[in-house]
Amino acid sequence: MERLQKVIANSGYTSRRKAEELIKSGKVKINGETITTLGVKVSNGDLIEIDGEKIEKEEKKEYYLLNKPRGVISSVSDEKNRKTVTSLIDTDARIYPIGRLDYDTTGLILLTNDGELANFLMHPKNNVEKTYVAKIEGILSPSEFYTIKKGIVVNGRKVIPTHIKTRKTDLEKNTQIVEISIVEGRNHIVKKIFEAMHHDVIKLKRESYAFLTLGSLKSGEYRELSVKEVKKLYNLK
Ligand code: URA
């Protein structure tokens, strides 16, 4: 037997606090009977409904690695009706992306319905390394390169890449391809790093996330993580 609000929260329907509010406002039924007090316990066989919708008990945890295409938004829904990363994955589970990639950024993004792992991986103190490949406008001078390598202040906070190297320089087109690894996850952070040096990012791709890489996945393709990979992510703790 478990408390009703806990079962609702574990189902992924909403948070425990919101579940309590729903119960108090008379929106929740157990086996057809409206419950308005907290503290009621339910068992596996009980039918729980919220506003007439049946609540599925705790979802099986699912983990996906997607090669995000350009022009897809890193969220579950979008008020402008743009394509979302979750719509590319064939599952009924309530998955969501772990962190964000910009609309025009491509590459590796993880999705799951495992809130514990997602929170852990997204927390800045946990130092999960991500590697990006940026095509930039112009060519970094040695001093600009060194400034970024040493650590650059973005919006009042210093970001020190764990790794940076130039992959290719196109003198004719005046562009450069730079590989950069960082552990933090602020929005638009890679673009901001190069913009601070007056180089716009023309293209951005995330190639790795912790020990995970895209492998042979093409744009828009995805795969499930193996049990071993999920354990390894948990062990980054
Ligand atoms: N940094 C960016 O600027 N954009 C991304 O999508 C990810 C990291």
PDB file of N, CA and C in Angstrom, residues 53-90:
ATOM      1  N   GLU A  53      -9.621  10.640 -16.010  1.00  0.00           N
ATOM      2  CA  GLU A  53      -8.539   9.965 -16.757  1.00  0.00           C
ATOM      3  C   GLU A  53      -7.853   8.934 -15.867  1.00  0.00           C
ATOM      4  N   LYS A  54      -7.738   7.734 -16.394  1.00  0.00           N
ATOM      5  CA  LYS A  54      -7.113   6.657 -15.617  1.00  0.00           C
ATOM      6  C   LYS A  54      -5.610   6.901 -15.471  1.00  0.00           C
ATOM      7  N   ILE A  55      -5.107   6.712 -14.258  1.00  0.00           N
ATOM      8  CA  ILE A  55      -3.674   6.889 -14.004  1.00  0.00           C
ATOM      9  C   ILE A  55      -2.984   5.537 -14.120  1.00  0.00           C
ATOM     10  N   GLU A  56      -1.979   5.496 -14.991  1.00  0.00           N
ATOM     11  CA  GLU A  56      -1.208   4.259 -15.095  1.00  0.00           C
ATOM     12  C   GLU A  56      -0.174   4.287 -13.976  1.00  0.00           C
ATOM     13  N   LYS A  57      -0.041   3.179 -13.281  1.00  0.00           N
ATOM     14  CA  LYS A  57       0.937   3.123 -12.189  1.00  0.00           C
ATOM     15  C   LYS A  57       2.345   3.300 -12.763  1.00  0.00           C
ATOM     16  N   GLU A  58       3.307   3.423 -11.870  1.00  0.00           N
ATOM     17  CA  GLU A  58       4.674   3.809 -12.253  1.00  0.00           C
ATOM     18  C   GLU A  58       5.116   3.255 -13.612  1.00  0.00           C
ATOM     19  N   GLU A  59       5.582   4.166 -14.449  1.00  0.00           N
ATOM     20  CA  GLU A  59       6.017   3.777 -15.791  1.00  0.00           C
ATOM     21  C   GLU A  59       7.364   3.071 -15.739  1.00  0.00           C
ATOM     22  N   LYS A  60       7.533   2.177 -16.652  1.00  0.00           N
ATOM     23  CA  LYS A  60       8.848   1.555 -16.796  1.00  0.00           C
ATOM     24  C   LYS A  60       9.809   2.656 -17.234  1.00  0.00           C
ATOM     25  N   LYS A  61      11.014   2.633 -16.713  1.00  0.00           N
ATOM     26  CA  LYS A  61      11.963   3.687 -17.081  1.00  0.00           C
ATOM     27  C   LYS A  61      12.532   3.423 -18.476  1.00  0.00           C
ATOM     28  N   GLU A  62      12.562   4.462 -19.264  1.00  0.00           N
ATOM     29  CA  GLU A  62      13.096   4.336 -20.628  1.00  0.00           C
ATOM     30  C   GLU A  62      14.175   5.394 -20.846  1.00  0.00           C
ATOM     31  N   TYR A  63      15.162   5.050 -21.670  1.00  0.00           N
ATOM     32  CA  TYR A  63      16.313   5.937 -21.897  1.00  0.00           C
ATOM     33  C   TYR A  63      16.663   5.896 -23.383  1.00  0.00           C
ATOM     34  N   TYR A  64      16.710   7.051 -24.002  1.00  0.00           N
ATOM     35  CA  TYR A  64      16.997   7.111 -25.432  1.00  0.00           C
ATOM     36  C   TYR A  64      18.135   8.078 -25.723  1.00  0.00           C
ATOM     37  N   LEU A  65      18.883   7.746 -26.771  1.00  0.00           N
ATOM     38  CA  LEU A  65      19.924   8.646 -27.279  1.00  0.00           C
ATOM     39  C   LEU A  65      19.510   9.007 -28.706  1.00  0.00           C
ATOM     40  N   LEU A  66      19.276  10.289 -28.930  1.00  0.00           N
ATOM     41  CA  LEU A  66      18.778  10.761 -30.229  1.00  0.00           C
ATOM     42  C   LEU A  66      19.835  11.626 -30.904  1.00  0.00           C
ATOM     43  N   ASN A  67      19.959  11.474 -32.222  1.00  0.00           N
ATOM     44  CA  ASN A  67      20.761  12.411 -33.006  1.00  0.00           C
ATOM     45  C   ASN A  67      19.782  13.481 -33.510  1.00  0.00           C
ATOM     46  N   LYS A  68      19.721  14.578 -32.754  1.00  0.00           N
ATOM     47  CA  LYS A  68      18.723  15.615 -33.034  1.00  0.00           C
ATOM     48  C   LYS A  68      19.013  16.337 -34.352  1.00  0.00           C
ATOM     49  N   PRO A  69      17.997  16.422 -35.208  1.00  0.00           N
ATOM     50  CA  PRO A  69      18.196  17.214 -36.427  1.00  0.00           C
ATOM     51  C   PRO A  69      18.049  18.715 -36.124  1.00  0.00           C
ATOM     52  N   ARG A  70      18.437  19.533 -37.052  1.00  0.00           N
ATOM     53  CA  ARG A  70      18.180  20.961 -37.011  1.00  0.00           C
ATOM     54  C   ARG A  70      16.673  21.210 -37.068  1.00  0.00           C
ATOM     55  N   GLY A  71      16.204  22.322 -36.540  1.00  0.00           N
ATOM     56  CA  GLY A  71      14.795  22.675 -36.702  1.00  0.00           C
ATOM     57  C   GLY A  71      13.862  21.827 -35.854  1.00  0.00           C
ATOM     58  N   VAL A  72      14.361  21.347 -34.732  1.00  0.00           N
ATOM     59  CA  VAL A  72      13.541  20.568 -33.805  1.00  0.00           C
ATOM     60  C   VAL A  72      13.779  21.160 -32.423  1.00  0.00           C
ATOM     61  N   ILE A  73      12.691  21.304 -31.663  1.00  0.00           N
ATOM     62  CA  ILE A  73      12.836  21.959 -30.367  1.00  0.00           C
ATOM     63  C   ILE A  73      13.023  20.932 -29.248  1.00  0.00           C
ATOM     64  N   SER A  74      13.924  21.260 -28.306  1.00  0.00           N
ATOM     65  CA  SER A  74      14.249  20.324 -27.213  1.00  0.00           C
ATOM     66  C   SER A  74      13.241  20.444 -26.082  1.00  0.00           C
ATOM     67  N   SER A  75      11.994  20.125 -26.357  1.00  0.00           N
ATOM     68  CA  SER A  75      11.033  20.085 -25.264  1.00  0.00           C
ATOM     69  C   SER A  75       9.925  19.099 -25.617  1.00  0.00           C
ATOM     70  N   VAL A  76       8.983  18.967 -24.698  1.00  0.00           N
ATOM     71  CA  VAL A  76       7.934  17.967 -24.859  1.00  0.00           C
ATOM     72  C   VAL A  76       6.808  18.520 -25.740  1.00  0.00           C
ATOM     73  N   SER A  77       6.563  19.823 -25.603  1.00  0.00           N
ATOM     74  CA  SER A  77       5.531  20.451 -26.436  1.00  0.00           C
ATOM     75  C   SER A  77       5.986  21.861 -26.789  1.00  0.00           C
ATOM     76  N   ASP A  78       5.325  22.463 -27.752  1.00  0.00           N
ATOM     77  CA  ASP A  78       5.741  23.807 -28.173  1.00  0.00           C
ATOM     78  C   ASP A  78       4.511  24.616 -28.548  1.00  0.00           C
ATOM     79  N   GLU A  79       4.420  25.818 -27.985  1.00  0.00           N
ATOM     80  CA  GLU A  79       3.196  26.604 -28.265  1.00  0.00           C
ATOM     81  C   GLU A  79       3.154  27.074 -29.718  1.00  0.00           C
ATOM     82  N   LYS A  80       4.328  27.085 -30.388  1.00  0.00           N
ATOM     83  CA  LYS A  80       4.321  27.489 -31.803  1.00  0.00           C
ATOM     84  C   LYS A  80       4.169  26.275 -32.732  1.00  0.00           C
ATOM     85  N   ASN A  81       3.893  25.114 -32.115  1.00  0.00           N
ATOM     86  CA  ASN A  81       3.671  23.898 -32.891  1.00  0.00           C
ATOM     87  C   ASN A  81       4.863  23.416 -33.706  1.00  0.00           C
ATOM     88  N   ARG A  82       6.064  23.750 -33.224  1.00  0.00           N
ATOM     89  CA  ARG A  82       7.253  23.253 -33.926  1.00  0.00           C
ATOM     90  C   ARG A  82       7.476  21.793 -33.524  1.00  0.00           C
ATOM     91  N   LYS A  83       8.216  21.101 -34.364  1.00  0.00           N
ATOM     92  CA  LYS A  83       8.505  19.688 -34.102  1.00  0.00           C
ATOM     93  C   LYS A  83       9.341  19.574 -32.816  1.00  0.00           C
ATOM     94  N   THR A  84       9.029  18.593 -31.974  1.00  0.00           N
ATOM     95  CA  THR A  84       9.773  18.421 -30.714  1.00  0.00           C
ATOM     96  C   THR A  84      10.615  17.140 -30.749  1.00  0.00           C
ATOM     97  N   VAL A  85      11.630  17.113 -29.906  1.00  0.00           N
ATOM     98  CA  VAL A  85      12.479  15.909 -29.851  1.00  0.00           C
ATOM     99  C   VAL A  85      11.687  14.674 -29.435  1.00  0.00           C
ATOM    100  N   THR A  86      10.696  14.852 -28.547  1.00  0.00           N
ATOM    101  CA  THR A  86       9.948  13.680 -28.089  1.00  0.00           C
ATOM    102  C   THR A  86       9.085  13.087 -29.207  1.00  0.00           C
ATOM    103  N   SER A  87       8.671  13.928 -30.150  1.00  0.00           N
ATOM    104  CA  SER A  87       7.822  13.417 -31.236  1.00  0.00           C
ATOM    105  C   SER A  87       8.612  12.509 -32.185  1.00  0.00           C
ATOM    106  N   LEU A  88       9.943  12.545 -32.092  1.00  0.00           N
ATOM    107  CA  LEU A  88      10.760  11.707 -32.974  1.00  0.00           C
ATOM    108  C   LEU A  88      10.937  10.294 -32.421  1.00  0.00           C
ATOM    109  N   ILE A  89      10.477  10.098 -31.183  1.00  0.00           N
ATOM    110  CA  ILE A  89      10.701   8.802 -30.531  1.00  0.00           C
ATOM    111  C   ILE A  89       9.390   8.057 -30.348  1.00  0.00           C
ATOM    112  N   ASP A  90       9.400   6.805 -30.781  1.00  0.00           N
ATOM    113  CA  ASP A  90       8.183   6.012 -30.788  1.00  0.00           C
ATOM    114  C   ASP A  90       7.994   5.331 -29.431  1.00  0.00           C
TER     115      ASP A  90
END
